[in-house]
Amino acid sequence: MLIDLHTHSYVSDGTESPSEVIRAADVAGLDVVALTDHDSMAGLEEAAETAAAIGLNFVPGIEVSCTHDGISVHLLAYWPDPSHPDIVAMLERTRTARIHRAREMVALIGVDYALTWDAVVEHSGDAETIGRPHIADALVAAGAFATRDDAFVEVLAGNSAYFVPHYAPSVLDAIRTFRLTGAVPVFAHPGADGRGRVVPTSTIELMARAGLVGLEVEHRDHTEMQRGRLARIAERLDLVHTGSSDYHGAGKPNQLGENVTSPAALEALRALRG
């Protein structure tokens, strides 16, 4: 059984609609797929309907941008309640802050590169939230950089002169909110140091005490050494060991099913659903 619990549609920073992501998962031979757009649950209904129509098992999810001690932390949450006021308020504040930050960064970058806010909005398509990936896509389209990754390295990373921080919920508060509302939180790509600073093991321990359920161990941004270390942490803290593609659609490097979650791990997550 092939299970991929981390994908994105154009509701956030992917290139495909929620339905297209589900159909692509079916073509790739997946048995179970989750849609986990950044800070948005707007695509879940469409994805669920498409999955039901083609007979693919679907897990609703989200990836929330959080922070701890000034370090960015991405938190996956499965089976979130899209109508719970605490979740709605948290996501609305985060999305608003991301848009304000994006506008500020575009203004700064636009001094040195051919970039406008209108171009970024155009490349965000139907996204409910606008972020750095959309700025990167606009820069690539303008010919400033060859790839999205190049744009991140040169102008969008946290150490860039153009970088502007934005509000993000405390990861400990987000974990508690999701657990109290019945969702199942998993720490996304915890060792992805190519994206910036990563939290130490002591923070993962704090997250586990707050209610964290799993660690995304198998991810393309993790080396074999990192995977081994994270697997040992997961075992010691009794966290579910997951793996996912972090698929962002056609034209992006991540391939559906390139890293997967075991059936036993999925059942462990499902058993903790509120």
Coordinates of C-alpha atoms in Angstrom, one line a residue:
M1 CA 0.0 0.0 0.0
L2 CA 1.4 3.4 -1.1
I3 CA 0.6 6.3 1.3
D4 CA 1.7 9.9 0.7
L5 CA 0.6 12.3 3.4
H6 CA 2.1 15.7 2.2
T7 CA 1.0 17.4 -1.1
H8 CA 0.1 20.9 -2.2
S9 CA -2.4 22.3 -4.7
Y10 CA -2.7 25.8 -6.2
V11 CA -4.7 26.8 -3.2
S12 CA -1.3 27.4 -1.7
D13 CA 1.9 27.1 -3.7
G14 CA 1.3 24.1 -5.9
T15 CA 0.7 24.1 -9.7
E16 CA -2.4 21.9 -9.9
S17 CA -6.0 22.1 -8.6
P18 CA -7.0 19.9 -5.7
S19 CA -8.8 17.6 -8.1
E20 CA -5.7 17.4 -10.3
V21 CA -3.5 16.5 -7.4
I22 CA -5.9 13.7 -6.5
R23 CA -6.0 12.4 -10.1
A24 CA -2.2 12.6 -10.3
A25 CA -2.0 10.5 -7.1
D26 CA -4.2 7.9 -8.6
V27 CA -2.1 7.8 -11.8
A28 CA 1.0 7.5 -9.6
G29 CA -0.4 4.3 -8.0
L30 CA -1.0 5.7 -4.6
D31 CA -3.6 4.1 -2.4
V32 CA -3.9 6.9 0.1
V33 CA -3.1 10.6 -0.3
A34 CA -3.4 13.7 1.9
L35 CA -3.8 17.3 0.7
T36 CA -1.9 19.7 3.0
D37 CA -1.9 23.2 1.6
H38 CA -0.1 25.9 3.4
D39 CA -2.3 27.7 6.0
S40 CA -5.5 26.8 4.1
M41 CA -8.2 24.2 4.0
A42 CA -10.0 25.7 1.0
G43 CA -9.1 22.8 -1.3
L44 CA -10.1 19.9 1.0
E45 CA -13.8 19.6 -0.1
E46 CA -12.9 19.5 -3.8
A47 CA -10.1 17.0 -3.2
A48 CA -12.4 14.7 -1.0
E49 CA -15.1 14.7 -3.7
T50 CA -12.6 13.8 -6.4
A51 CA -11.1 11.1 -4.3
A52 CA -14.5 9.6 -3.5
A53 CA -15.4 9.6 -7.2
I54 CA -12.3 7.7 -8.3
G55 CA -12.1 5.4 -5.3
L56 CA -8.9 6.8 -3.7
N57 CA -8.5 7.0 0.0
F58 CA -8.2 10.6 1.1
V59 CA -6.8 12.2 4.3
P60 CA -7.7 15.9 4.8
G61 CA -4.8 18.0 6.1
I62 CA -3.0 21.3 6.3
E63 CA 0.5 22.6 6.7
V64 CA 0.7 25.5 9.1
S65 CA 3.7 27.9 9.2
C66 CA 4.7 28.2 12.9
T67 CA 7.6 29.4 14.9
H68 CA 9.7 28.6 18.0
D69 CA 12.4 30.8 19.4
G70 CA 12.6 32.6 16.1
I71 CA 13.0 29.5 14.0
S72 CA 10.4 28.6 11.3
V73 CA 8.6 25.3 12.0
H74 CA 6.1 23.7 9.6
L75 CA 3.4 21.7 11.2
L76 CA 1.2 19.2 9.4
A77 CA -2.2 18.5 10.9
Y78 CA -4.5 15.7 9.7
W79 CA -8.3 15.7 10.0
P80 CA -8.5 19.3 11.0
D81 CA -11.9 20.8 11.8
P82 CA -12.4 23.5 9.0
S83 CA -15.2 25.2 11.0
H84 CA -13.6 25.3 14.5
P85 CA -13.3 29.0 15.5
D86 CA -9.9 28.6 17.1
I87 CA -8.4 27.1 13.9
V88 CA -10.2 29.6 11.6
A89 CA -8.8 32.5 13.7
M90 CA -5.3 31.1 13.7
L91 CA -5.2 30.6 9.9
E92 CA -6.8 34.0 9.1
R93 CA -4.2 35.9 11.2
T94 CA -1.4 33.9 9.6
R95 CA -2.7 34.4 6.0
T96 CA -3.1 38.1 6.5
A97 CA 0.4 38.4 7.9
R98 CA 1.9 36.4 5.0
I99 CA 0.2 38.8 2.5
H100 CA 1.5 41.9 4.2
R101 CA 5.0 40.4 4.4
A102 CA 4.9 39.4 0.7
R103 CA 4.0 43.0 -0.3
E104 CA 6.9 44.4 1.7
M105 CA 9.4 41.9 0.2
V106 CA 8.1 42.6 -3.3
A107 CA 8.7 46.3 -2.7
L108 CA 12.2 45.7 -1.6
I109 CA 13.1 43.2 -4.3
G110 CA 11.5 45.4 -7.0
V111 CA 14.1 48.1 -6.4
D112 CA 16.8 45.7 -7.8
Y113 CA 14.8 43.2 -10.0
A114 CA 12.0 43.4 -12.5
L115 CA 9.2 42.5 -10.0
T116 CA 5.8 43.9 -9.3
W117 CA 3.0 43.0 -6.9
D118 CA 0.7 42.4 -9.9
A119 CA 3.1 39.9 -11.3
V120 CA 3.2 38.0 -8.0
V121 CA -0.6 38.0 -7.8
E122 CA -0.8 36.6 -11.3
H123 CA 1.5 33.8 -10.4
S124 CA -0.4 33.0 -7.3
G125 CA -3.4 32.0 -9.4
D126 CA -6.3 30.8 -7.2
A127 CA -4.1 30.6 -4.1
E128 CA -5.8 31.6 -0.8
T129 CA -2.5 32.6 0.6
I130 CA 0.4 34.4 -1.1
G131 CA 4.0 33.6 -0.1
R132 CA 7.6 33.5 -1.1
P133 CA 7.1 30.6 -3.6
H134 CA 4.8 32.9 -5.6
I135 CA 7.4 35.7 -5.5
A136 CA 10.0 33.1 -6.7
D137 CA 7.8 32.1 -9.6
A138 CA 7.3 35.7 -10.7
L139 CA 11.1 36.2 -10.6
V140 CA 11.7 33.1 -12.7
A141 CA 9.0 34.3 -15.2
A142 CA 10.8 37.6 -15.4
G143 CA 14.0 35.9 -16.3
A144 CA 15.8 37.0 -13.1
F145 CA 16.5 33.4 -12.0
A146 CA 16.4 30.0 -13.7
T147 CA 14.5 28.2 -11.0
R148 CA 12.4 28.7 -7.9
D149 CA 15.2 27.3 -5.7
D150 CA 17.7 29.8 -7.2
A151 CA 15.4 32.6 -6.3
F152 CA 15.1 31.4 -2.8
V153 CA 18.9 31.1 -2.4
E154 CA 19.6 34.5 -3.8
V155 CA 16.8 36.8 -2.5
L156 CA 14.1 35.0 -0.5
A157 CA 16.0 33.0 2.2
G158 CA 15.9 34.1 5.8
N159 CA 19.4 35.6 5.6
S160 CA 18.6 37.7 2.6
A161 CA 18.7 41.5 2.7
Y162 CA 15.2 41.4 1.2
F163 CA 13.7 39.1 3.8
V164 CA 10.9 40.4 6.0
P165 CA 9.6 38.3 9.0
H166 CA 5.9 37.8 9.6
Y167 CA 3.6 36.7 12.4
A168 CA 3.3 32.9 12.8
P169 CA 1.7 31.1 15.7
S170 CA 3.8 29.4 18.3
V171 CA 4.3 25.8 17.3
L172 CA 3.5 24.7 20.8
D173 CA 0.2 26.6 20.8
A174 CA -0.7 25.3 17.3
I175 CA -0.1 21.7 18.5
R176 CA -2.3 22.2 21.5
T177 CA -5.0 23.8 19.4
F178 CA -5.0 20.9 16.9
R179 CA -5.1 18.3 19.5
L180 CA -7.9 20.0 21.5
T181 CA -9.9 20.1 18.3
G182 CA -9.3 16.5 17.3
A183 CA -6.6 16.9 14.6
V184 CA -3.4 15.0 14.5
P185 CA -0.2 17.1 14.3
V186 CA 3.0 15.9 12.7
F187 CA 6.3 17.9 12.4
A188 CA 7.0 18.4 8.7
H189 CA 10.6 18.0 7.4
P190 CA 12.2 18.7 10.8
G191 CA 15.8 18.2 9.5
A192 CA 15.5 20.3 6.4
D193 CA 18.5 22.6 7.2
G194 CA 18.8 23.6 3.6
R195 CA 15.7 25.8 4.1
G196 CA 17.3 27.6 7.1
R197 CA 17.8 27.0 10.8
V198 CA 16.2 23.9 12.3
V199 CA 15.1 23.4 15.9
P200 CA 17.2 21.2 18.2
T201 CA 16.1 17.9 19.6
S202 CA 15.1 19.6 22.9
T203 CA 12.4 21.5 21.0
I204 CA 11.1 18.3 19.5
E205 CA 10.9 17.0 23.0
L206 CA 8.9 20.1 24.0
M207 CA 6.6 19.6 21.0
A208 CA 6.0 16.0 22.0
R209 CA 5.0 17.0 25.5
A210 CA 2.6 19.6 24.0
G211 CA 0.9 16.8 22.0
L212 CA 2.9 16.3 18.8
V213 CA 2.0 12.9 17.3
G214 CA 4.5 12.3 14.6
L215 CA 7.7 13.2 12.8
E216 CA 8.0 13.3 9.0
V217 CA 11.3 11.3 8.8
E218 CA 11.3 10.3 5.1
H219 CA 11.6 13.5 3.1
R220 CA 13.7 14.5 0.1
D221 CA 15.3 17.3 2.1
H222 CA 16.7 14.8 4.7
T223 CA 20.0 13.0 4.2
E224 CA 20.3 9.4 5.2
M225 CA 22.1 10.4 8.4
Q226 CA 19.3 12.9 9.3
R227 CA 16.7 10.2 8.6
G228 CA 18.4 7.8 10.9
R229 CA 18.7 10.5 13.7
L230 CA 15.0 11.5 13.3
A231 CA 13.9 7.9 13.3
R232 CA 15.7 7.3 16.6
I233 CA 14.1 10.5 18.1
A234 CA 10.7 9.3 16.9
E235 CA 11.2 5.9 18.5
R236 CA 12.5 7.4 21.8
L237 CA 9.6 9.9 22.1
D238 CA 6.9 7.4 20.9
L239 CA 6.2 9.6 17.8
V240 CA 4.7 8.1 14.6
H241 CA 7.4 7.8 11.9
T242 CA 6.0 9.2 8.6
G243 CA 7.3 9.9 5.1
S244 CA 5.9 12.0 2.2
S245 CA 6.8 13.5 -1.1
D246 CA 5.9 17.2 -0.4
Y247 CA 4.5 17.2 -3.9
H248 CA 3.9 20.6 -5.5
G249 CA 2.6 19.6 -8.9
A250 CA 3.7 19.2 -12.4
G251 CA 7.0 21.0 -13.2
K252 CA 8.3 20.7 -9.7
P253 CA 11.0 18.2 -8.6
N254 CA 9.1 16.3 -5.9
Q255 CA 7.3 13.2 -7.3
L256 CA 4.3 11.6 -5.7
G257 CA 5.2 8.5 -3.7
E258 CA 8.9 9.2 -3.7
N259 CA 8.7 8.9 0.1
V260 CA 5.8 7.2 1.8
T261 CA 4.2 6.4 5.1
S262 CA 3.7 2.8 6.2
P263 CA 0.2 1.4 6.7
A264 CA 0.9 0.8 10.4
A265 CA 1.9 4.5 10.8
L266 CA -1.3 5.7 9.1
E267 CA -3.4 3.5 11.4
A268 CA -1.5 4.9 14.4
L269 CA -2.3 8.5 13.2
R270 CA -5.9 7.6 12.5
A271 CA -6.3 6.0 16.0
L272 CA -5.4 9.4 17.6
R273 CA -7.9 11.3 15.6
G274 CA -10.4 13.1 17.9

